[in-house]
Amino acid sequence: MKILITSGGTTEPIDAVRGITNHATGRLGQLLAQLFLDKGHQVTLVTSPGSYRPEKHKRLKLIEVSTVNSLQNVLEHLVKDHQVFIHSMAVSDYSPVYMTDLEDVMASKDLSQLLKRHNHQGKISSSSDYQVLFLKKTPKLISLVKKWNPDIRLIGFKLLVNVPKEQLLQVARTSLHKNQADLIVANDLYQIKQDQHQAYLVSAEGYQTLTSKPAIAQAIYERVISNDKNHPPRCQR
Amino acid sequence: MKILITSGGTTEPIDAVRGITNHATGRLGQLLAQLFLDKGHQVTLVTSPGSYRPEKHKRLKLIEVSTVNSLQNVLEHLVKDHQVFIHSMAVSDYSPVYMTDLEDVMASKDLSQLLKRHNHQGKISSSSDYQVLFLKKTPKLISLVKKWNPDIRLIGFKLLVNVPKEQLLQVARTSLHKNQADLIVANDLYQIKQDQHQAYLVSAEGYQTLTSKPAIAQAIYERVISNDKNHPPRCQR
């Protein structure tokens, strides 16, 4: 099978030297990619600079992206050409529009006008004690996947922080439904520590609890394989 | 000699999953640390997670820091205990205070009140199209170094983006004077590409031009060694 995996986290530039980033190491994506390679599959790994990735392999194609926009461009093409998509990358949900001094913002009569401005400096320089950064929502890429390829099997991820288990599961079920995903891996940052990583694999049938990254990777692999046996693709490529 | 080197870049948290970061690989710091180790010196390398660093070495002490605040705490202690400090880390000049929806900001009668608020969520969640992030200036750590240890030899860095050479040199001279540095390494992001890295080593006597990271590391090493011969420390430790 052709397996598409994203890992790591996007960084949205504020200027040429600064950006807003998601803390993500890419370790789970590395394990997933290695597992599918070991089992004889073709793997395309889309990841961010500096993230963990497997050693070079003849069946591994590695693509580095940094921003949400570059990720979208790469995925729109790749999703059409793969049978499975495991989207574990932490994608920025807001992207910088304009940064300026607090004084400028306070002096502005209509803040919405500031949203039309852009920083042209390579490095925004300021001697002001406070600065204000305006951010705009990015497109939810996971919601576009089944539009690009209705036949792809989609495994999404949901990371929350310090919420009750029931809330985490509910958010995962909503994402499952809204994005027509086959599986959502739901986890809470407070349950991720060194070698421990608690996650719930949420599908239409229920959920499964895992407690380490290797166990999560193995469980995802088994779901993908078993789904492949039960539901052969509608069209063979 | 005991050489203290910082490298990589700090990340200031917006919440538990997002942060503002400086793009810095730590490659020059890695070269510098390796060079001083090879020449028989004691090296303390303070760097950020994910940055390049030398292999383990019995004379290398490695300390990881992420935020400006943790960097300050670590440096205040270490600067007093080293003879040379090469401060190549990209330190965030602004740190997040509070993030909220644009609607909240527009509805606020006094924006300075928003600066007193803090986000208590682990992951700031929003369905708003726009968000606004308020940032506060961080302390300039380089300006504190000679207060902590007047005897330390201080090598600072200045990175600008797409400025004329004269402006870059002038900014470096100002930093040299203001921070009582012995040397400022001035570089322009637009002059850093793959294997090329143009930098000016600016001192009270003039400046020297280098064009690659190994050449910059070697030139800094030679300055440190020659300064050591010409200016023995006032007090022996």
Coordinates of N, CA and C in Angstrom, one line a residue, chain B:
Chain B
M1 N 41.2 26.9 29.4 CA 40.2 27.9 29.8 C 38.8 27.3 29.9
K2 N 37.9 28.0 30.6 CA 36.5 27.6 30.7 C 35.7 28.5 29.8
I3 N 35.2 27.8 28.7 CA 34.5 28.6 27.7 C 33.0 28.3 27.8
L4 N 32.2 29.4 27.9 CA 30.7 29.2 27.9 C 30.2 29.7 26.6
I5 N 29.4 28.8 25.9 CA 28.8 29.1 24.6 C 27.3 28.9 24.7
T6 N 26.6 29.8 24.1 CA 25.1 29.6 23.9 C 24.9 29.4 22.4
S7 N 23.8 28.6 22.1 CA 23.5 28.4 20.7 C 22.0 28.0 20.5
G8 N 21.6 27.9 19.3 CA 20.2 27.6 19.1 C 19.3 28.9 19.3
G9 N 18.0 28.7 19.6 CA 17.1 29.8 19.8 C 16.1 29.5 20.9
T10 N 15.8 30.6 21.6 CA 14.7 30.4 22.7 C 13.3 30.3 22.1
T11 N 12.4 29.7 22.8 CA 11.0 29.7 22.4 C 10.2 30.2 23.6
E12 N 9.4 31.2 23.4 CA 8.5 31.7 24.4 C 7.1 31.2 24.3
P13 N 6.6 30.5 25.4 CA 5.3 29.8 25.2 C 4.1 30.8 25.1
I14 N 3.2 30.5 24.2 CA 1.9 31.1 24.1 C 1.0 30.4 25.0
D15 N 1.0 29.0 24.9 CA 0.3 28.1 25.8 C 1.1 26.8 25.9
A16 N 0.5 25.8 26.3 CA 1.3 24.5 26.5 C 1.7 23.9 25.2
V17 N 1.0 24.2 24.1 CA 1.4 23.6 22.8 C 2.0 24.5 21.8
R18 N 1.9 25.8 22.0 CA 2.3 26.8 21.0 C 3.4 27.7 21.6
G19 N 4.3 28.2 20.7 CA 5.3 29.1 21.2 C 5.8 30.0 20.1
I20 N 6.4 31.1 20.4 CA 7.1 32.0 19.5 C 8.6 31.6 19.5
T21 N 9.1 31.3 18.3 CA 10.5 30.8 18.3 C 11.3 31.6 17.3
N22 N 12.6 31.6 17.5 CA 13.6 32.1 16.6 C 14.2 31.0 15.7
H23 N 14.3 31.2 14.4 CA 14.8 30.1 13.6 C 16.3 30.1 13.8
A24 N 16.8 29.1 14.5 CA 18.3 29.0 14.7 C 18.6 27.5 14.8
T25 N 19.6 27.0 14.1 CA 19.9 25.6 14.0 C 20.9 25.2 15.1
G26 N 21.8 26.2 15.6 CA 22.8 25.8 16.5 C 24.1 25.3 15.9
R27 N 24.2 25.4 14.5 CA 25.3 24.8 13.8 C 26.6 25.6 14.1
L28 N 26.6 26.9 14.2 CA 27.8 27.6 14.5 C 28.3 27.3 15.9
G29 N 27.3 27.2 16.9 CA 27.7 26.9 18.3 C 28.3 25.5 18.4
Q30 N 27.8 24.6 17.6 CA 28.3 23.2 17.5 C 29.8 23.3 17.1
L31 N 30.1 24.0 16.0 CA 31.4 24.1 15.5 C 32.4 24.8 16.5
L32 N 31.9 25.8 17.2 CA 32.7 26.5 18.2 C 33.0 25.6 19.4
A33 N 32.0 24.9 19.8 CA 32.2 24.0 21.0 C 33.2 22.9 20.6
Q34 N 33.0 22.4 19.4 CA 33.9 21.3 19.0 C 35.4 21.8 18.9
L35 N 35.5 23.0 18.4 CA 36.9 23.6 18.2 C 37.6 23.8 19.5
F36 N 36.9 24.4 20.5 CA 37.5 24.6 21.8 C 37.7 23.3 22.5
L37 N 36.9 22.3 22.3 CA 37.1 20.9 22.9 C 38.4 20.3 22.3
D38 N 38.5 20.4 21.0 CA 39.6 19.8 20.3 C 41.0 20.4 20.8
K39 N 40.9 21.7 21.2 CA 42.1 22.4 21.6 C 42.4 22.2 23.1
G40 N 41.5 21.4 23.7 CA 41.8 21.1 25.1 C 41.1 21.9 26.2
H41 N 40.2 22.7 25.8 CA 39.5 23.6 26.8 C 38.2 22.9 27.4
Q42 N 37.8 23.5 28.5 CA 36.5 23.1 29.1 C 35.4 23.9 28.4
V43 N 34.3 23.2 28.0 CA 33.2 23.9 27.3 C 31.9 23.6 28.0
T44 N 31.2 24.7 28.3 CA 29.8 24.6 28.7 C 28.9 25.1 27.6
L45 N 28.1 24.2 27.0 CA 27.2 24.6 25.9 C 25.8 24.7 26.4
V46 N 25.2 25.9 26.3 CA 23.8 26.1 26.7 C 23.0 26.2 25.4
T47 N 22.1 25.3 25.1 CA 21.5 25.3 23.8 C 20.0 24.9 24.0
S48 N 19.3 25.0 22.8 CA 17.8 24.7 22.9 C 17.6 23.3 22.4
P49 N 16.5 22.7 22.8 CA 16.2 21.3 22.4 C 16.1 21.3 20.8
G50 N 16.7 20.2 20.3 CA 16.6 20.0 18.8 C 17.7 20.7 18.0
S51 N 18.6 21.5 18.7 CA 19.7 22.2 18.0 C 20.9 21.2 17.8
Y52 N 21.7 21.5 16.9 CA 23.0 20.8 16.7 C 23.9 20.9 17.9
R53 N 24.6 19.9 18.2 CA 25.6 19.9 19.3 C 26.6 18.9 19.1
P54 N 27.8 19.0 19.7 CA 28.9 18.0 19.5 C 28.5 16.7 20.1
E55 N 29.2 15.6 19.7 CA 29.1 14.3 20.4 C 29.5 14.5 21.9
K56 N 29.1 13.5 22.7 CA 29.4 13.6 24.1 C 31.0 13.7 24.3
H57 N 31.4 14.4 25.3 CA 32.9 14.6 25.5 C 33.1 14.8 26.9
K58 N 34.2 14.3 27.5 CA 34.4 14.4 28.9 C 34.6 15.9 29.4
R59 N 35.0 16.8 28.5 CA 35.2 18.2 28.9 C 34.0 19.0 28.4
L60 N 32.9 18.4 27.9 CA 31.8 19.2 27.5 C 30.6 19.0 28.5
K61 N 30.1 20.1 29.0 CA 28.9 20.1 29.8 C 27.8 20.7 29.0
L62 N 26.7 20.0 28.8 CA 25.6 20.4 28.0 C 24.4 20.8 28.8
I63 N 23.8 21.9 28.6 CA 22.6 22.3 29.3 C 21.6 22.8 28.3
E64 N 20.4 22.2 28.5 CA 19.3 22.6 27.5 C 18.4 23.6 28.2
V65 N 18.0 24.7 27.5 CA 17.1 25.7 28.0 C 16.1 26.0 26.9
S66 N 14.9 26.5 27.2 CA 13.9 26.8 26.2 C 13.5 28.2 26.2
T67 N 13.3 28.8 27.4 CA 12.8 30.2 27.5 C 13.9 31.2 27.9
V68 N 13.6 32.4 27.6 CA 14.5 33.5 28.0 C 14.7 33.5 29.5
N69 N 13.7 33.3 30.3 CA 13.7 33.3 31.7 C 14.7 32.1 32.2
S70 N 14.5 30.9 31.7 CA 15.4 29.8 32.1 C 16.8 30.1 31.7
L71 N 17.0 30.7 30.5 CA 18.3 31.1 30.0 C 19.0 32.1 31.0
Q72 N 18.2 33.1 31.4 CA 18.8 34.1 32.3 C 19.2 33.4 33.6
N73 N 18.4 32.5 34.2 CA 18.7 31.9 35.4 C 20.0 31.1 35.3
V74 N 20.1 30.4 34.2 CA 21.3 29.5 34.0 C 22.6 30.4 33.8
L75 N 22.4 31.4 33.0 CA 23.6 32.3 32.6 C 24.1 33.0 33.8
E76 N 23.2 33.6 34.7 CA 23.6 34.4 35.8 C 24.6 33.6 36.7
H77 N 24.3 32.3 36.8 CA 25.2 31.4 37.6 C 26.5 31.1 36.8
L78 N 26.4 30.7 35.5 CA 27.5 30.2 34.7 C 28.5 31.3 34.4
V79 N 28.0 32.5 34.1 CA 28.9 33.6 33.6 C 30.0 33.9 34.7
K80 N 29.6 33.8 36.0 CA 30.6 34.0 37.1 C 31.7 33.0 37.1
D81 N 31.5 31.9 36.5 CA 32.4 30.8 36.6 C 33.1 30.4 35.3
H82 N 33.1 31.3 34.3 CA 33.8 31.1 33.1 C 34.7 32.3 32.7
Q83 N 35.7 32.0 31.9 CA 36.6 33.1 31.4 C 36.2 33.8 30.1
V84 N 35.5 33.0 29.3 CA 35.0 33.5 28.0 C 33.5 33.1 27.8
F85 N 32.8 34.1 27.2 CA 31.4 33.8 27.0 C 31.1 34.2 25.5
I86 N 30.7 33.1 24.7 CA 30.3 33.3 23.3 C 28.8 33.1 23.2
H87 N 28.1 34.2 23.0 CA 26.7 34.2 23.2 C 26.0 34.3 21.8
S88 N 26.0 33.1 21.1 CA 25.4 33.0 19.7 C 24.0 32.6 19.7
M89 N 23.3 32.4 20.8 CA 21.9 32.0 20.8 C 21.0 33.2 20.4
A90 N 20.0 32.8 19.6 CA 19.0 33.8 19.2 C 18.0 33.9 20.3
V91 N 18.0 35.0 21.0 CA 17.2 35.1 22.2 C 15.9 36.0 21.8
S92 N 14.8 35.4 22.2 CA 13.5 36.1 21.9 C 13.5 37.5 22.5
D93 N 13.1 38.5 21.7 CA 13.1 39.9 22.3 C 11.7 40.2 22.9
Y94 N 10.7 39.4 22.5 CA 9.4 39.6 23.0 C 8.8 38.3 23.5
S95 N 8.0 38.4 24.5 CA 7.4 37.2 25.1 C 5.9 37.3 25.3
P96 N 5.1 36.3 24.9 CA 3.6 36.4 25.0 C 3.1 36.8 26.4
V97 N 2.1 37.6 26.5 CA 1.5 38.0 27.7 C 0.1 37.4 27.8
Y98 N -0.7 37.7 26.7 CA -2.1 37.3 26.7 C -2.6 37.2 25.2
M99 N -3.4 36.2 25.0 CA -4.0 36.0 23.6 C -5.5 36.0 23.8
T100 N -6.2 36.7 22.9 CA -7.7 36.6 22.9 C -8.2 36.9 21.6
D101 N -9.6 36.8 21.4 CA -10.2 37.0 20.1 C -10.2 38.5 19.8
L102 N -10.2 38.8 18.5 CA -10.2 40.2 18.0 C -11.4 40.9 18.6
E103 N -12.6 40.2 18.7 CA -13.8 40.8 19.2 C -13.6 41.4 20.6
D104 N -12.9 40.6 21.5 CA -12.6 41.0 22.8 C -11.8 42.3 22.8
V105 N -10.8 42.4 21.9 CA -10.0 43.5 21.9 C -10.7 44.8 21.4
M106 N -11.6 44.5 20.4 CA -12.4 45.7 19.9 C -13.4 46.2 20.9
A107 N -13.8 45.3 21.8 CA -14.8 45.7 22.8 C -14.2 46.3 24.0
S108 N -12.9 46.2 24.1 CA -12.2 46.7 25.3 C -12.0 48.2 25.2
K109 N -12.4 48.9 26.3 CA -12.3 50.3 26.4 C -10.9 50.8 26.7
D110 N -10.1 50.0 27.4 CA -8.7 50.3 27.7 C -7.8 49.1 27.4
L111 N -7.1 49.1 26.3 CA -6.3 48.0 25.9 C -5.2 47.6 27.0
S112 N -4.8 48.6 27.8 CA -3.7 48.4 28.7 C -4.2 47.4 29.8
Q113 N -5.6 47.3 30.0 CA -6.1 46.4 30.9 C -5.9 44.9 30.5
L114 N -5.9 44.7 29.2 CA -5.7 43.4 28.6 C -4.3 42.8 29.0
L115 N -3.3 43.8 29.1 CA -2.0 43.4 29.4 C -1.8 42.8 30.8
K116 N -2.9 43.0 31.7 CA -2.9 42.4 33.0 C -3.5 41.0 33.1
R117 N -4.1 40.6 32.0 CA -4.7 39.3 31.9 C -3.7 38.2 31.6
H118 N -4.1 37.0 31.9 CA -3.3 35.8 31.5 C -4.2 34.7 31.0
N119 N -3.6 33.9 30.1 CA -4.4 32.7 29.6 C -4.2 31.6 30.6
H120 N -5.3 31.0 31.1 CA -5.1 29.9 32.0 C -5.4 28.6 31.4
Q121 N -5.9 28.6 30.2 CA -6.1 27.3 29.5 C -4.7 26.7 29.1
G122 N -4.7 25.4 29.0 CA -3.5 24.7 28.5 C -3.3 24.9 27.0
K123 N -4.5 24.9 26.3 CA -4.4 25.2 24.9 C -5.5 26.2 24.6
I124 N -5.1 27.4 24.2 CA -6.1 28.5 24.0 C -6.9 28.1 22.8
S125 N -8.2 28.0 23.0 CA -9.1 27.5 21.9 C -9.9 28.7 21.4
S126 N -10.2 28.7 20.2 CA -11.0 29.8 19.6 C -11.7 29.4 18.3
S127 N -12.8 29.9 18.1 CA -13.5 29.7 16.8 C -13.5 31.0 16.0
S128 N -12.9 32.1 16.6 CA -12.8 33.4 16.0 C -11.9 33.4 14.8
D129 N -12.3 34.2 13.8 CA -11.4 34.3 12.6 C -10.1 34.9 12.9
Y130 N -10.1 35.8 13.8 CA -8.8 36.5 14.2 C -8.6 36.5 15.7
Q131 N -7.3 36.3 16.0 CA -6.9 36.4 17.4 C -5.8 37.5 17.5
V132 N -5.7 38.0 18.7 CA -4.7 39.1 19.0 C -3.8 38.6 20.1
L133 N -2.5 38.7 19.9 CA -1.5 38.3 20.9 C -0.7 39.5 21.4
F134 N -0.8 39.8 22.7 CA 0.0 40.9 23.3 C 1.4 40.3 23.8
L135 N 2.4 41.1 23.4 CA 3.8 40.6 23.8 C 4.5 41.7 24.6
K136 N 5.4 41.3 25.5 CA 6.1 42.2 26.3 C 7.6 41.9 26.1
K137 N 8.3 43.0 26.1 CA 9.8 43.0 25.8 C 10.5 42.1 26.9
T138 N 11.4 41.3 26.5 CA 12.2 40.5 27.4 C 13.5 41.3 27.9
P139 N 14.1 40.9 29.0 CA 15.3 41.6 29.4 C 16.5 41.3 28.4
K140 N 17.3 42.3 28.1 CA 18.4 42.1 27.2 C 19.6 41.4 28.0
L141 N 19.7 40.1 27.9 CA 20.6 39.4 28.7 C 22.1 39.8 28.5
I142 N 22.4 40.1 27.3 CA 23.8 40.5 27.0 C 24.3 41.7 27.8
S143 N 23.3 42.6 28.1 CA 23.6 43.8 28.8 C 23.9 43.5 30.3
L144 N 23.6 42.3 30.8 CA 23.8 42.0 32.2 C 25.1 41.2 32.4
V145 N 25.7 40.7 31.3 CA 26.9 39.8 31.5 C 28.0 40.5 32.2
K146 N 28.4 41.7 31.9 CA 29.6 42.3 32.6 C 29.2 42.7 34.0
K147 N 27.9 42.9 34.3 CA 27.5 43.2 35.7 C 27.7 41.9 36.5
W148 N 27.4 40.8 35.9 CA 27.6 39.5 36.6 C 29.1 39.1 36.8
N149 N 29.9 39.4 35.8 CA 31.3 39.1 35.8 C 32.1 40.1 35.0
P150 N 32.7 41.2 35.6 CA 33.4 42.2 34.8 C 34.6 41.6 34.1
D151 N 35.1 40.5 34.6 CA 36.4 40.0 34.0 C 36.2 39.1 32.8
I152 N 34.9 38.6 32.5 CA 34.7 37.7 31.5 C 34.9 38.4 30.1
R153 N 35.5 37.6 29.2 CA 35.5 38.1 27.8 C 34.3 37.8 27.1
L154 N 33.6 38.8 26.5 CA 32.3 38.7 26.0 C 32.3 38.8 24.5
I155 N 31.8 37.8 23.8 CA 31.6 37.8 22.4 C 30.1 37.7 22.1
G156 N 29.5 38.8 21.5 CA 28.1 38.8 21.2 C 27.8 38.7 19.8
F157 N 26.6 38.5 19.4 CA 26.1 38.3 18.0 C 25.0 39.3 17.7
K158 N 25.0 39.7 16.5 CA 23.9 40.6 16.0 C 23.5 40.1 14.6
L159 N 22.2 39.8 14.6 CA 21.6 39.3 13.3 C 20.6 40.3 12.8
L160 N 20.9 40.9 11.6 CA 19.9 41.7 11.0 C 19.4 41.1 9.7
V161 N 18.5 41.7 9.0 CA 17.9 41.1 7.8 C 17.9 42.1 6.7
N162 N 18.7 41.9 5.6 CA 18.6 42.7 4.4 C 18.9 44.2 4.7
V163 N 20.0 44.5 5.3 CA 20.4 45.9 5.6 C 21.8 46.2 4.9
P164 N 22.1 47.5 4.6 CA 23.4 47.8 4.1 C 24.5 47.4 5.1
K165 N 25.7 47.1 4.5 CA 26.8 46.7 5.3 C 27.1 47.7 6.4
E166 N 27.1 49.0 6.0 CA 27.5 50.1 7.0 C 26.5 50.1 8.2
Q167 N 25.2 49.9 7.9 CA 24.2 49.9 9.0 C 24.5 48.7 9.9
L168 N 24.8 47.5 9.3 CA 25.1 46.3 10.1 C 26.3 46.6 11.0
L169 N 27.4 47.2 10.5 CA 28.6 47.5 11.2 C 28.3 48.5 12.3
Q170 N 27.5 49.5 12.0 CA 27.2 50.5 13.0 C 26.4 49.9 14.2
V171 N 25.4 49.1 13.9 CA 24.6 48.4 14.9 C 25.6 47.5 15.8
A172 N 26.5 46.9 15.2 CA 27.5 46.0 15.9 C 28.4 46.9 16.8
R173 N 28.8 48.0 16.3 CA 29.7 48.9 17.1 C 28.9 49.5 18.3
T174 N 27.6 49.8 18.1 CA 26.8 50.3 19.2 C 26.7 49.2 20.3
S175 N 26.4 47.9 19.8 CA 26.3 46.8 20.8 C 27.6 46.6 21.5
L176 N 28.7 46.6 20.8 CA 30.0 46.5 21.4 C 30.2 47.4 22.6
H177 N 29.9 48.7 22.3 CA 30.1 49.7 23.3 C 29.1 49.5 24.5
K178 N 27.8 49.4 24.2 CA 26.8 49.4 25.2 C 26.9 48.2 26.1
N179 N 27.3 47.1 25.6 CA 27.3 45.8 26.4 C 28.8 45.5 26.8
Q180 N 29.7 46.5 26.6 CA 31.1 46.3 27.0 C 31.6 44.9 26.5
A181 N 31.2 44.6 25.2 CA 31.7 43.4 24.6 C 33.1 43.5 24.1
D182 N 33.8 42.4 23.9 CA 35.1 42.4 23.3 C 35.1 42.3 21.8
L183 N 34.0 41.6 21.4 CA 33.8 41.3 19.9 C 32.3 41.2 19.7
I184 N 31.9 41.7 18.5 CA 30.5 41.4 18.1 C 30.6 40.8 16.7
V185 N 29.9 39.6 16.6 CA 29.8 39.0 15.3 C 28.5 39.4 14.6
A186 N 28.7 40.2 13.6 CA 27.5 40.8 12.9 C 27.3 40.1 11.6
N187 N 26.0 39.7 11.4 CA 25.6 39.0 10.2 C 24.2 39.4 9.7
D188 N 24.0 39.1 8.4 CA 22.7 39.5 7.8 C 22.1 38.2 7.3
L189 N 20.9 37.9 7.7 CA 20.2 36.6 7.3 C 20.3 36.4 5.8
Y190 N 20.3 37.5 5.0 CA 20.3 37.3 3.5 C 21.7 36.9 3.0
Q191 N 22.7 36.9 3.9 CA 24.1 36.5 3.5 C 24.4 35.2 4.1
I192 N 23.3 34.4 4.6 CA 23.5 33.1 5.1 C 22.8 32.1 4.3
K193 N 23.5 31.3 3.6 CA 22.9 30.3 2.6 C 23.7 29.0 2.6
Q194 N 23.0 27.9 3.0 CA 23.7 26.6 2.9 C 25.1 26.7 3.5
D195 N 26.1 26.5 2.7 CA 27.5 26.5 3.1 C 28.1 27.9 3.3
Q196 N 27.4 28.9 2.8 CA 28.0 30.3 2.9 C 27.4 31.0 4.2
H197 N 28.3 31.7 4.8 CA 27.8 32.5 6.0 C 28.7 33.7 6.1
Q198 N 28.3 34.8 5.6 CA 29.1 36.0 5.7 C 28.9 36.7 7.1
A199 N 30.0 37.0 7.7 CA 30.0 37.7 9.0 C 31.1 38.6 9.2
Y200 N 30.9 39.7 9.9 CA 31.9 40.7 10.3 C 32.2 40.5 11.8
L201 N 33.5 40.3 12.1 CA 33.9 40.3 13.5 C 34.3 41.7 13.9
V202 N 33.5 42.4 14.6 CA 33.7 43.8 14.9 C 34.2 44.0 16.3
S203 N 35.4 44.7 16.4 CA 36.0 45.0 17.7 C 36.3 46.5 17.7
A204 N 36.9 46.9 18.8 CA 37.2 48.4 19.0 C 38.3 48.7 17.9
E205 N 39.1 47.8 17.5 CA 40.1 48.0 16.5 C 39.7 48.1 15.1
G206 N 38.5 47.5 14.7 CA 38.1 47.5 13.3 C 37.3 46.2 13.1
Y207 N 37.2 45.7 11.9 CA 36.5 44.5 11.6 C 37.2 43.6 10.6
Q208 N 36.8 42.3 10.7 CA 37.3 41.3 9.9 C 36.2 40.6 9.2
T209 N 36.3 40.3 7.9 CA 35.2 39.6 7.2 C 35.5 38.1 7.0
L210 N 34.5 37.3 7.3 CA 34.6 35.9 7.1 C 33.4 35.4 6.2
T211 N 33.5 34.2 5.6 CA 32.5 33.8 4.6 C 32.0 32.4 4.8
S212 N 32.3 31.8 5.9 CA 31.8 30.4 6.2 C 31.7 30.2 7.7
K213 N 30.9 29.3 8.1 CA 30.8 29.0 9.5 C 32.1 28.5 10.1
P214 N 32.8 27.5 9.4 CA 34.1 27.1 10.0 C 35.1 28.2 10.1
A215 N 35.1 29.1 9.1 CA 36.0 30.3 9.2 C 35.7 31.2 10.3
I216 N 34.4 31.4 10.6 CA 33.9 32.3 11.7 C 34.4 31.6 13.0
A217 N 34.1 30.3 13.1 CA 34.5 29.6 14.4 C 36.0 29.7 14.6
Q218 N 36.8 29.5 13.6 CA 38.3 29.6 13.7 C 38.7 31.0 14.0
A219 N 38.1 32.0 13.4 CA 38.5 33.4 13.7 C 38.2 33.8 15.2
I220 N 37.0 33.3 15.6 CA 36.6 33.6 17.0 C 37.6 32.9 18.0
Y221 N 37.9 31.7 17.6 CA 38.9 30.9 18.5 C 40.2 31.7 18.6
E222 N 40.7 32.1 17.4 CA 42.0 32.8 17.4 C 42.0 34.1 18.2
R223 N 40.9 34.8 18.1 CA 40.8 36.1 18.9 C 40.8 35.8 20.4
V224 N 40.1 34.7 20.8 CA 40.0 34.4 22.2 C 41.4 34.0 22.7
I225 N 42.1 33.2 21.9 CA 43.4 32.7 22.3 C 44.4 33.9 22.4
S226 N 44.4 34.8 21.3 CA 45.4 35.9 21.3 C 45.1 36.9 22.4
N227 N 43.8 37.1 22.7 CA 43.4 38.0 23.8 C 43.9 37.4 25.1
D228 N 43.9 36.1 25.2 CA 44.3 35.4 26.4 C 45.8 35.7 26.7
K229 N 46.6 35.7 25.6 CA 48.0 35.9 25.8 C 48.3 37.4 26.1
N230 N 47.6 38.3 25.4 CA 47.8 39.7 25.6 C 47.3 40.3 26.9
H231 N 46.1 39.7 27.3 CA 45.4 40.3 28.5 C 45.1 39.2 29.4
P232 N 46.1 38.8 30.2 CA 45.8 37.7 31.2 C 44.8 38.2 32.2
P233 N 43.9 37.3 32.7 CA 42.8 37.8 33.6 C 43.4 38.5 34.8
R234 N 42.6 39.5 35.3 CA 43.0 40.3 36.4 C 43.1 39.5 37.7
C235 N 42.2 38.6 37.9 CA 42.3 37.7 39.0 C 42.4 36.3 38.5
Q236 N 43.3 35.5 39.0 CA 43.3 34.1 38.7 C 42.3 33.3 39.5
R237 N 41.7 32.4 38.9 CA 40.7 31.5 39.6 C 41.4 30.2 39.9

